[in-house]
PDB file of C-alpha atoms in Angstrom:
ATOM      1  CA  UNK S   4      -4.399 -38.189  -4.456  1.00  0.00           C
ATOM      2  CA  UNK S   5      -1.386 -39.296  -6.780  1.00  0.00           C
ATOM      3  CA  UNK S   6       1.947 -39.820  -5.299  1.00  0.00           C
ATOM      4  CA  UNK S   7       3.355 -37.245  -7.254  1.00  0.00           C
ATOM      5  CA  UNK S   8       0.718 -34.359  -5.924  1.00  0.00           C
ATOM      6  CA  UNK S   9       1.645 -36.035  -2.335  1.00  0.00           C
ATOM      7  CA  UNK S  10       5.448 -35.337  -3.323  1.00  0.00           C
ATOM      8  CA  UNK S  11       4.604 -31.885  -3.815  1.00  0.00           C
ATOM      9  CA  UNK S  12       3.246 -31.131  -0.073  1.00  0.00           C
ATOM     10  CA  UNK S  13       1.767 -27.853   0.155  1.00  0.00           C
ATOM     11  CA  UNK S  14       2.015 -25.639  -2.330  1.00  0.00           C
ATOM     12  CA  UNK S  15       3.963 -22.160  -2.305  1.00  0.00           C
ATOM     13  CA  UNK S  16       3.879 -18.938  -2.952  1.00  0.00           C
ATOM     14  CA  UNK S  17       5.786 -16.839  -4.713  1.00  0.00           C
ATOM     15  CA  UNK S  18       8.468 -14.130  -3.421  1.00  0.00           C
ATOM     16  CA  UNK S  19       7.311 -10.851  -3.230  1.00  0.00           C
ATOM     17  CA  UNK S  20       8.108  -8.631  -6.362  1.00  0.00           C
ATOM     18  CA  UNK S  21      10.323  -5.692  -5.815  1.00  0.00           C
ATOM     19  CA  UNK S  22       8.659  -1.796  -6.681  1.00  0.00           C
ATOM     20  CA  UNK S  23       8.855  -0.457 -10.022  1.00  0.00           C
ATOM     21  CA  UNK S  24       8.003   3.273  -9.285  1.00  0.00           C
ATOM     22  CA  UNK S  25       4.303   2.880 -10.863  1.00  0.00           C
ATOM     23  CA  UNK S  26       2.792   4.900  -8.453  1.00  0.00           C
ATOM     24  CA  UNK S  27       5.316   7.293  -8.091  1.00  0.00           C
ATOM     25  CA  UNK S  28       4.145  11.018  -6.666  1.00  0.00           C
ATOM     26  CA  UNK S  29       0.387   9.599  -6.288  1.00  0.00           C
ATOM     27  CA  UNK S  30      -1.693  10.265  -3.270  1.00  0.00           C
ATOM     28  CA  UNK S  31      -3.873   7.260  -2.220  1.00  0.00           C
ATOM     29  CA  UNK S  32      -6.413   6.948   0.288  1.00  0.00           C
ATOM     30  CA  UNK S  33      -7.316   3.072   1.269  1.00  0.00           C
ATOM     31  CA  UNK S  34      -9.617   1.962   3.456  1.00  0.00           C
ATOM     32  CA  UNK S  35      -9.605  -0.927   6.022  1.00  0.00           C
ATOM     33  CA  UNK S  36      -6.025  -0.707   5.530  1.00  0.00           C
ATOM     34  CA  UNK S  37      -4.645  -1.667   9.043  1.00  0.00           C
ATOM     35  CA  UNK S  38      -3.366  -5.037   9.799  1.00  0.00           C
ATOM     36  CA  UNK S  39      -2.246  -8.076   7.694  1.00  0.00           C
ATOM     37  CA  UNK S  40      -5.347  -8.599   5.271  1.00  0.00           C
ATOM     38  CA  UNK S  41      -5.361  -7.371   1.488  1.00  0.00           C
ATOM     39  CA  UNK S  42      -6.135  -3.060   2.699  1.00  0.00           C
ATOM     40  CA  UNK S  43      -2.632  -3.097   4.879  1.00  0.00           C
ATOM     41  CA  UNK S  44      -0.683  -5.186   1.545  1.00  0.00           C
ATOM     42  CA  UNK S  45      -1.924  -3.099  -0.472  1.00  0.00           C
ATOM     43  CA  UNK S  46      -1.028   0.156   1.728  1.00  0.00           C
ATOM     44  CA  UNK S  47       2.329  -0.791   2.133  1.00  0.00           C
ATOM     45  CA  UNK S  48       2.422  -2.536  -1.979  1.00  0.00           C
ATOM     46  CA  UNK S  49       1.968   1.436  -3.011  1.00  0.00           C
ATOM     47  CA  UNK S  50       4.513   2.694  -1.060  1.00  0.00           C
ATOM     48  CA  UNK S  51       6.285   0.170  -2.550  1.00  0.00           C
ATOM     49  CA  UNK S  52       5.781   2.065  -5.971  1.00  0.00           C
ATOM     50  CA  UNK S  53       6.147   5.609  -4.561  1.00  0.00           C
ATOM     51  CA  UNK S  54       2.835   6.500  -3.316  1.00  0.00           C
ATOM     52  CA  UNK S  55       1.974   8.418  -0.736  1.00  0.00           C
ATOM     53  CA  UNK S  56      -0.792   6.553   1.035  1.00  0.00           C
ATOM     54  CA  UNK S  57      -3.282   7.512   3.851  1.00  0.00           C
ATOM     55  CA  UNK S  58      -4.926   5.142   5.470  1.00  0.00           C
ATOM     56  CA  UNK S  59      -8.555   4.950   6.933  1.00  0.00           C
ATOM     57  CA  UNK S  60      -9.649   2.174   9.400  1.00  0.00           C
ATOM     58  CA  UNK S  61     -12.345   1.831  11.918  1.00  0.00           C
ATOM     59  CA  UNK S  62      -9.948  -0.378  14.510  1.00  0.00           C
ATOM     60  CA  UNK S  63      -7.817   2.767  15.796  1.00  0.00           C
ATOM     61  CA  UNK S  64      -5.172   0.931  17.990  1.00  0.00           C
ATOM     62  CA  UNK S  65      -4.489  -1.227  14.907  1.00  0.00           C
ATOM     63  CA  UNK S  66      -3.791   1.070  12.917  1.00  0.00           C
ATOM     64  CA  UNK S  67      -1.801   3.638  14.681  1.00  0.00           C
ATOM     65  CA  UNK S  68       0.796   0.580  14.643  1.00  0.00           C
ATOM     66  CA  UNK S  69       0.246   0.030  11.349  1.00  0.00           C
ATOM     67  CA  UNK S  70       0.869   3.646  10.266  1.00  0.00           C
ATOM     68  CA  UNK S  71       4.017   3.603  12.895  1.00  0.00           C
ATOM     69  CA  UNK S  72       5.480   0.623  11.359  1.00  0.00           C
ATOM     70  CA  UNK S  73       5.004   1.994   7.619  1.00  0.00           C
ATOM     71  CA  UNK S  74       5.910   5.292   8.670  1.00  0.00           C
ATOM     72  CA  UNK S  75       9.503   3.683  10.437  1.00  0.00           C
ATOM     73  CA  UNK S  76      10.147   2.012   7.134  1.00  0.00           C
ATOM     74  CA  UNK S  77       9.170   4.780   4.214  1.00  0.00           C
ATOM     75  CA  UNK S  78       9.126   7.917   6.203  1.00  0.00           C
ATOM     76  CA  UNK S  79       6.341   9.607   8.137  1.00  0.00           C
ATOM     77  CA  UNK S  80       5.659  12.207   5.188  1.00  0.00           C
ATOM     78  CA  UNK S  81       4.076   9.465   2.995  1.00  0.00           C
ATOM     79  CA  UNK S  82       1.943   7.681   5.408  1.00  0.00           C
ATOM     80  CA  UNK S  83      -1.005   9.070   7.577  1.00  0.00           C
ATOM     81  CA  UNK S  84      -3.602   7.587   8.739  1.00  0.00           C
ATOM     82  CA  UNK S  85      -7.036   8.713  10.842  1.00  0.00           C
ATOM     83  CA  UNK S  86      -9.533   6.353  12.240  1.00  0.00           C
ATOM     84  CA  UNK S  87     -12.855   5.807   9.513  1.00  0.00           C
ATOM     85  CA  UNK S  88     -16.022   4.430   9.978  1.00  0.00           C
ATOM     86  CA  UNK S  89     -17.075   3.989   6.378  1.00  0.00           C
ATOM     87  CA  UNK S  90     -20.945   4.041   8.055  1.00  0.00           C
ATOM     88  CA  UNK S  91     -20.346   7.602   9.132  1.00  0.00           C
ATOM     89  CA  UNK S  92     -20.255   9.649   6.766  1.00  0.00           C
ATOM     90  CA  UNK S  93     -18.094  12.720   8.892  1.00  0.00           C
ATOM     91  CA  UNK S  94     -15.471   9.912   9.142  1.00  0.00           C
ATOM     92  CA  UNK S  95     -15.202   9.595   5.209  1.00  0.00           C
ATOM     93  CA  UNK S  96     -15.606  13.154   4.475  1.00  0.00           C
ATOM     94  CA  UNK S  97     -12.670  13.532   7.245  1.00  0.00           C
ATOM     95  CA  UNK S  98     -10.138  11.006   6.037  1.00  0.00           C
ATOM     96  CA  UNK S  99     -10.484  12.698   2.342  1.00  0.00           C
ATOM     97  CA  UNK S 100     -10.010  16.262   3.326  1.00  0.00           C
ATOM     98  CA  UNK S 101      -6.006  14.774   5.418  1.00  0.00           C
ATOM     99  CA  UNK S 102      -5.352  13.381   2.005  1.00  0.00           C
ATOM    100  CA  UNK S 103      -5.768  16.933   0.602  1.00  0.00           C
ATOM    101  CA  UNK S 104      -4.533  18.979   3.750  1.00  0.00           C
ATOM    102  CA  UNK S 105      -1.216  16.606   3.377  1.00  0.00           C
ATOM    103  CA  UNK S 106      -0.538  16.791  -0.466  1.00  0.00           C
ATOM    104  CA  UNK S 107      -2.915  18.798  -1.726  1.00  0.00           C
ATOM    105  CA  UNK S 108      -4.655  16.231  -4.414  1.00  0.00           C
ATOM    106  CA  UNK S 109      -6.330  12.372  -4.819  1.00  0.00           C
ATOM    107  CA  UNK S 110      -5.383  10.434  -7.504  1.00  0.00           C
ATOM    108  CA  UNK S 111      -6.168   7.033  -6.111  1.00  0.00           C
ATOM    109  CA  UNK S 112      -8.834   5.167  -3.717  1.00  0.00           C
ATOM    110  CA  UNK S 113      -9.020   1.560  -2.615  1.00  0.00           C
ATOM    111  CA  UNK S 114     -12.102   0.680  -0.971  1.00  0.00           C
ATOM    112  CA  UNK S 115     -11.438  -2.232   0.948  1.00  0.00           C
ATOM    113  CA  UNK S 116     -13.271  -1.728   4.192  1.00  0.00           C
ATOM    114  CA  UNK S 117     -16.083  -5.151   4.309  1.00  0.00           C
ATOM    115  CA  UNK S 118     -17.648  -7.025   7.020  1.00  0.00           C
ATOM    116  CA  UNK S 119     -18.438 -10.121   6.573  1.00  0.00           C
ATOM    117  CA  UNK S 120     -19.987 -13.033   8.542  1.00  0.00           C
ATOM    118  CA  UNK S 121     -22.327 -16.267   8.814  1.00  0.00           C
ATOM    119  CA  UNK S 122     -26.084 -16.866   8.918  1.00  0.00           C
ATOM    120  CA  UNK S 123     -28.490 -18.923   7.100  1.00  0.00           C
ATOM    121  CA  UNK S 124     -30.699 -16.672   5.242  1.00  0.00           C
ATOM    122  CA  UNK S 125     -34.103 -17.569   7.333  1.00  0.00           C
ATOM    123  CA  UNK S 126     -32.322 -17.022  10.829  1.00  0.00           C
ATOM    124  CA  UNK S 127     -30.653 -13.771   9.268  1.00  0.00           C
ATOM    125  CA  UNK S 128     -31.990 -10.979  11.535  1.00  0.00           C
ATOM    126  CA  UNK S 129     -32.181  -7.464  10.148  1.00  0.00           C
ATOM    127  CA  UNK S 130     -30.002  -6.074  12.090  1.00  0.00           C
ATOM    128  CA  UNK S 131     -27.185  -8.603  10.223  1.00  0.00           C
ATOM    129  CA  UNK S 132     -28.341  -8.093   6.571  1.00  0.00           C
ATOM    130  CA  UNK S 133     -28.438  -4.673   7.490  1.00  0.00           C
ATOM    131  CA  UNK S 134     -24.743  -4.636   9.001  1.00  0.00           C
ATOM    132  CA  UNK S 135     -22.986  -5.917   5.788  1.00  0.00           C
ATOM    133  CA  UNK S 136     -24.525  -4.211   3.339  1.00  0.00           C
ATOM    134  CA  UNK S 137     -23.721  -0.859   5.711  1.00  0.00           C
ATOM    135  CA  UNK S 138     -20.230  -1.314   5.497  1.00  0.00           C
ATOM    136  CA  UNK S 139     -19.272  -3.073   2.630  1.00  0.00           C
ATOM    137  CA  UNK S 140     -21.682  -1.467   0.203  1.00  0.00           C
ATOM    138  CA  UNK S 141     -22.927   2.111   1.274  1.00  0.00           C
ATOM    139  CA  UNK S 142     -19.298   2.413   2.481  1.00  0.00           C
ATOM    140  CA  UNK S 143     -17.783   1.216  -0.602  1.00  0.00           C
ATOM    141  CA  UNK S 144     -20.843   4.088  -2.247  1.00  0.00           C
ATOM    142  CA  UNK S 145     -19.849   6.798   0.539  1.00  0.00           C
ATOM    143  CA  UNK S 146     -16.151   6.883  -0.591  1.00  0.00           C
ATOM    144  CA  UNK S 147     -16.626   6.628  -3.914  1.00  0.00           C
ATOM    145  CA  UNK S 148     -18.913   9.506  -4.148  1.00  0.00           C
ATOM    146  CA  UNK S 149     -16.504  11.896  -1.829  1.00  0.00           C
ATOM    147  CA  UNK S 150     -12.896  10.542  -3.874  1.00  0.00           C
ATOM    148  CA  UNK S 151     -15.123  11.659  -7.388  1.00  0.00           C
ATOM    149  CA  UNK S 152     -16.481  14.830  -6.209  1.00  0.00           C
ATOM    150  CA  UNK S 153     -12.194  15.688  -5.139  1.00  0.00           C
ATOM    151  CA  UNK S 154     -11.146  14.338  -8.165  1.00  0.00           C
ATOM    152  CA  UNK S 155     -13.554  15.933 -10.529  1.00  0.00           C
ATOM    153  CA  UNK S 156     -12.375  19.097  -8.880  1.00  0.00           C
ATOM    154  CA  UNK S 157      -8.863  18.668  -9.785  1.00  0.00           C
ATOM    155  CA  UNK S 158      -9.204  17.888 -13.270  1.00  0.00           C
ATOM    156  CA  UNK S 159      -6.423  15.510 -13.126  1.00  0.00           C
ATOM    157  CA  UNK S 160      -7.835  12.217 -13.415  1.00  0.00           C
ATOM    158  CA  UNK S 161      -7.768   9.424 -11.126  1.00  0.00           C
ATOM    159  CA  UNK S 162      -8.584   5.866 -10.308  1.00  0.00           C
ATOM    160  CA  UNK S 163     -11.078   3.774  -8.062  1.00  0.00           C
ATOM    161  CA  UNK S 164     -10.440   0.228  -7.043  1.00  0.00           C
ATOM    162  CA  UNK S 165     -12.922  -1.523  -5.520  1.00  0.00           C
ATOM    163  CA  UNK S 166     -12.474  -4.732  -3.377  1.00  0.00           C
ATOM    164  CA  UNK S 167     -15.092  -7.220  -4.603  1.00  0.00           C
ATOM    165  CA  UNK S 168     -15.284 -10.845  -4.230  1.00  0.00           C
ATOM    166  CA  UNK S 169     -15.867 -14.483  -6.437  1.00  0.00           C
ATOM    167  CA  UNK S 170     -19.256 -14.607  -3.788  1.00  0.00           C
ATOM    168  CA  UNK S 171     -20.747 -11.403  -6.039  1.00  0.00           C
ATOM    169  CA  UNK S 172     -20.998 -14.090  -8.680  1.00  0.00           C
ATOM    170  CA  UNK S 173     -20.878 -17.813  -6.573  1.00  0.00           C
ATOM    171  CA  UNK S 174     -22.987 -18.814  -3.967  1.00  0.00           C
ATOM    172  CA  UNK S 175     -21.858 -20.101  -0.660  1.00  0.00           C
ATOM    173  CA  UNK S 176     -24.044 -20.831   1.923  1.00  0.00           C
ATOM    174  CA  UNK S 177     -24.557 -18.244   5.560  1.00  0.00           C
ATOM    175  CA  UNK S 178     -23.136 -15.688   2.640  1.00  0.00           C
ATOM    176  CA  UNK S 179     -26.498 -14.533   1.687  1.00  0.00           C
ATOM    177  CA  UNK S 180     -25.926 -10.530   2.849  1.00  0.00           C
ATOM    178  CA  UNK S 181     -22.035 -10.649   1.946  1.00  0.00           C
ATOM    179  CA  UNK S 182     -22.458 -11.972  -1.685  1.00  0.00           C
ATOM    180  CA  UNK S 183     -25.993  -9.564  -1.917  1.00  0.00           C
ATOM    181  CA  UNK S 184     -23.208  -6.818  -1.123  1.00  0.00           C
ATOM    182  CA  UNK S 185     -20.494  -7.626  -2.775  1.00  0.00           C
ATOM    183  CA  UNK S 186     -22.443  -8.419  -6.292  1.00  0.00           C
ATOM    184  CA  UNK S 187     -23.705  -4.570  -5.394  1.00  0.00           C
ATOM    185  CA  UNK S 188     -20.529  -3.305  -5.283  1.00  0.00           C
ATOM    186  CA  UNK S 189     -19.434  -4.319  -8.607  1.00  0.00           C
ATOM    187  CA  UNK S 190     -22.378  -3.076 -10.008  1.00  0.00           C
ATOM    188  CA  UNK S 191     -21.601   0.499  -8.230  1.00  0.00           C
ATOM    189  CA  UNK S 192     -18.019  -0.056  -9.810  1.00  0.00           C
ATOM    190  CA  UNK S 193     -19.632  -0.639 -13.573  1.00  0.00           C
ATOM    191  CA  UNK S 194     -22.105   2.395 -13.225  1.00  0.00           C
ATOM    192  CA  UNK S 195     -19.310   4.725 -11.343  1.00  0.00           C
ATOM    193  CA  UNK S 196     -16.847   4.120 -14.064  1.00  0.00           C
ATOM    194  CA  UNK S 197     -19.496   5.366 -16.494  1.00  0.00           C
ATOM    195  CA  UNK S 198     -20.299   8.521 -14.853  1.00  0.00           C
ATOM    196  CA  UNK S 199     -16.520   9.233 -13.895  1.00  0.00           C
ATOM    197  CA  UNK S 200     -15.164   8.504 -17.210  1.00  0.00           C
ATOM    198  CA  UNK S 201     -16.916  12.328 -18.355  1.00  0.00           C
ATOM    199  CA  UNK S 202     -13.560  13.762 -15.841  1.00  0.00           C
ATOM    200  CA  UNK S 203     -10.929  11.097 -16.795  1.00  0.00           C
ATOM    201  CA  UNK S 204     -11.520   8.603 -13.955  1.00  0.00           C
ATOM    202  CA  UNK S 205     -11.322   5.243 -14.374  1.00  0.00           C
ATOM    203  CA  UNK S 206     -13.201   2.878 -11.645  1.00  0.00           C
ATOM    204  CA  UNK S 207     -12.520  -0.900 -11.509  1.00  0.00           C
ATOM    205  CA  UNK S 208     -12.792  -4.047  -9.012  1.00  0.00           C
ATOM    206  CA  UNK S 209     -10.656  -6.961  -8.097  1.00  0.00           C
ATOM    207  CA  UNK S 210     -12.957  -9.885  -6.839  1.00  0.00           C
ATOM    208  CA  UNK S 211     -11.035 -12.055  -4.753  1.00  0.00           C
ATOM    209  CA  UNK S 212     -11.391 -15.805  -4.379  1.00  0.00           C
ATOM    210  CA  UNK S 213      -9.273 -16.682  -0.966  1.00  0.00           C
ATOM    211  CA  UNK S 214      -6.853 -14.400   0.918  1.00  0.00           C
ATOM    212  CA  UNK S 215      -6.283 -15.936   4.428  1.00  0.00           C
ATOM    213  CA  UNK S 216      -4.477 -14.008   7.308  1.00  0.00           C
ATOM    214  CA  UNK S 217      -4.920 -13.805  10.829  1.00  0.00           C
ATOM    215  CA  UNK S 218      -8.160 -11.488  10.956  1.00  0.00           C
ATOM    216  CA  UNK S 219     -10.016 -13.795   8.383  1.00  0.00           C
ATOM    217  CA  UNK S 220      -8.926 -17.041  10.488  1.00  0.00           C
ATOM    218  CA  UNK S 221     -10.314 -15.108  13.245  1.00  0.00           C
ATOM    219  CA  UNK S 222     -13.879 -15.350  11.726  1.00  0.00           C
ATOM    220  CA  UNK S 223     -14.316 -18.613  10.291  1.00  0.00           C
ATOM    221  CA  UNK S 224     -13.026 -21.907  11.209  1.00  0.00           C
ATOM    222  CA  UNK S 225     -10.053 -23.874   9.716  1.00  0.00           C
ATOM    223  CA  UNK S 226     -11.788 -26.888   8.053  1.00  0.00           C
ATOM    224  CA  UNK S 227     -13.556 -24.292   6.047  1.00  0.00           C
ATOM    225  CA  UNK S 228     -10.801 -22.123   5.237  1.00  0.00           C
ATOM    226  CA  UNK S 229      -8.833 -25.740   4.207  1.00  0.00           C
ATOM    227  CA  UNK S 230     -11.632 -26.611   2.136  1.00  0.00           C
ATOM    228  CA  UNK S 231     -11.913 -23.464  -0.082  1.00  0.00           C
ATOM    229  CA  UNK S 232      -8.160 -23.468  -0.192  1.00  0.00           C
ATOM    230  CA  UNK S 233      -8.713 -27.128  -1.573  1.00  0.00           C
ATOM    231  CA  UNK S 234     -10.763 -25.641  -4.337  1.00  0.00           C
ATOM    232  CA  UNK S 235      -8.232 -23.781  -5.860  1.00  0.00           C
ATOM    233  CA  UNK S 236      -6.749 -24.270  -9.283  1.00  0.00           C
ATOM    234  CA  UNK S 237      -3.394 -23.301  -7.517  1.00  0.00           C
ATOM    235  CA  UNK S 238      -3.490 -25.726  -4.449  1.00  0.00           C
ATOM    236  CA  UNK S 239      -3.927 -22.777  -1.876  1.00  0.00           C
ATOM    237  CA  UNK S 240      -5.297 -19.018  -1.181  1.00  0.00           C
ATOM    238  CA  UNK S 241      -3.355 -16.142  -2.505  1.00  0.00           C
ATOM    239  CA  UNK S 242      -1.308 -14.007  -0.240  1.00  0.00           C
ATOM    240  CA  UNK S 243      -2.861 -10.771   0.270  1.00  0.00           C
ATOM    241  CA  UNK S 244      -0.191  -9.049  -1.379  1.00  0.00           C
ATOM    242  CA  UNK S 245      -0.607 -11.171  -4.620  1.00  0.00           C
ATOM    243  CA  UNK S 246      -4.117  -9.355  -4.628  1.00  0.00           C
ATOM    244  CA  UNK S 247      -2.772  -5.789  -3.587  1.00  0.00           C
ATOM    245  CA  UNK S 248      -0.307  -6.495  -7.124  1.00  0.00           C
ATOM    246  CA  UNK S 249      -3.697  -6.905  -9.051  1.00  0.00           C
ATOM    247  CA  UNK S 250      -4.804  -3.442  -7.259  1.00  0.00           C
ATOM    248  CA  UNK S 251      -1.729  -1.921  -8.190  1.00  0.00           C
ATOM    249  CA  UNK S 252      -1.845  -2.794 -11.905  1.00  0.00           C
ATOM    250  CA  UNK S 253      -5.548  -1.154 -11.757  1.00  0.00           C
ATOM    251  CA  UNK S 254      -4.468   2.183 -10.330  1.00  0.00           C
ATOM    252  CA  UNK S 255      -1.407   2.011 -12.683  1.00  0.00           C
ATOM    253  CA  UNK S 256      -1.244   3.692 -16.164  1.00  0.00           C
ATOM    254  CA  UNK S 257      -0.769   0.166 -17.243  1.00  0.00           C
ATOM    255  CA  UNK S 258      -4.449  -0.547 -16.648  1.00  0.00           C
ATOM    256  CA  UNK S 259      -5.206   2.819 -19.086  1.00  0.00           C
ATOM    257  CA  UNK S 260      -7.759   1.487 -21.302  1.00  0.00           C
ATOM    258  CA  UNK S 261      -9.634  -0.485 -18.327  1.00  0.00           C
ATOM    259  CA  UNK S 262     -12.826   0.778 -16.629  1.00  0.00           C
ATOM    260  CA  UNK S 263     -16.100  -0.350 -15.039  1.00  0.00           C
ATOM    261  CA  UNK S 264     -14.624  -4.347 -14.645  1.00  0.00           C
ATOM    262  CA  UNK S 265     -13.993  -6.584 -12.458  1.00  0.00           C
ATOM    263  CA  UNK S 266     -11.000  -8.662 -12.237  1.00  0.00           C
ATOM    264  CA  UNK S 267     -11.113 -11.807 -10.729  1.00  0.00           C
ATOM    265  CA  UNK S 268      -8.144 -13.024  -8.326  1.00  0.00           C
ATOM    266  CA  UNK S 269      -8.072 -16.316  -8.177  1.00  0.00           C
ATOM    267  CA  UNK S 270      -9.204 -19.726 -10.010  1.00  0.00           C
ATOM    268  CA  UNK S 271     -11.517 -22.412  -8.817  1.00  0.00           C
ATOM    269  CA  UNK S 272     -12.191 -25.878  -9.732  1.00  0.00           C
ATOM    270  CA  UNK S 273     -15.950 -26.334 -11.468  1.00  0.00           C
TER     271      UNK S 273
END
């Protein structure tokens, strides 16, 4: 290393930008949205633009704070939230009906709810592989299918943004189930954004490269987590809310003309 990258220490992020009323008067559902990763930045990111959000997540205590906290800040009449297993398919169908009991529409999802985790391929049982692609596939499938049958209905358009990852197109290794899932999801989001396009929804990804925050430390170790952060172009992982601004821009008439990609988040060194 060069004196002058020494002289730099650790590199920085940004401030958060201030809301510019993009969302204004939407209704969002988001899933996996409790806590400090990239589904509770992005919650609170749209209420940042005037969304009304409600959020789905299968760890209840976390996010009853979570909806508290958000509720505290931008009033408790744009923020709900009701405990979702995306495996369960009474859960989903549940959390989209509140949206519509509350305000009567959906014009936005974020499907965010994943589970990751770590196993060589030939000790991967099937309960594992089986686990992942549960969750962060057929879940990412289950809500997609019940936010385009509501949104059909209305007639008013809509967006999908689905939470990807760099491991649907790299390979890592004890990521065999996670990238299998995650390269399925952005196939979902290529074929949904065909099919939806016929009732003026648009359906697009965000594929991010490293977000840390407490729950990801929480299932990996730190030499790993320095080491990817090491990869980056940028010197470190993006905040989660520097992803939930990508999200934004996709569920934003800004992103008008954009359906059935994937945008990555991120940069790596070759």
């Amino acid at each position: 290393m060069s004196s002058v990258e020494e002289s730099r220490g650790t590199p920085q992020p940004p401030k958060p930008l201030a809301g510019h009323e993009l969302l204004a008067g939407r209704t969002a559902v988001v899933t996996a949205a409790a806590g400090t990763g990239i589904g509770g930045a992005t919650a609170r990111r749209f209420l940042e633009e005037g969304a009304r959000v409600v959020l789905g997540d299968a760890h209840a205590r976390r996010l009853r704070a979570t909806v508290a906290a958000l509720s505290e800040e931008f009033g408790g009449r744009n923020v709900a939230g009701l405990p979702c297993d995306v495996t369960d398919e009474t859960h989903v169908a549940a959390l989209f009906d509140l949206a519509e009991e509350r305000h009567g529409t959906l014009d936005i999802l974020v499907n965010n709810a994943g589970l990751g985790g770590t196993a060589e391929l030939v000790e991967m049982t099937d309960e594992q592989w089986q686990a992942v692609l549960d969750t962060t596939l057929n879940g990412t499938f289950r809500c997609t299918r019940a936010a385009l049958r509501r949104m059909r209905a209305h007639g008013a358009g809509g967006a999908v943004v689905n939470n990807a990852s760099v491991l649907g197109w790299r390979a890592q290794r004890g990521q065999a189930h996670y990238a299998a899932a995650k390269a399925g999801v952005m196939a979902l989001t290529r074929c949904a954004a065909v099919e939806a396009a016929d009732f003026g929804v648009r359906v697009n990804a965000v594929a991010p490269s490293l977000a840390p925050h407490p729950h990801l430390a929480k299932v990996t170790t730190p030499e790993l987590l320095t080491e990817l952060a090491a990869r980056e172009v940028l010197g470190r992982g993006a905040e989660p809310w520097e992803v939930a601004n990508v999200i934004v821009f996709l569920a934003s008439g800004y992103s008008s003309y954009l359906t059935g990609e994937t945008v990555s988040v991120g940069g790596q060194r070759a």
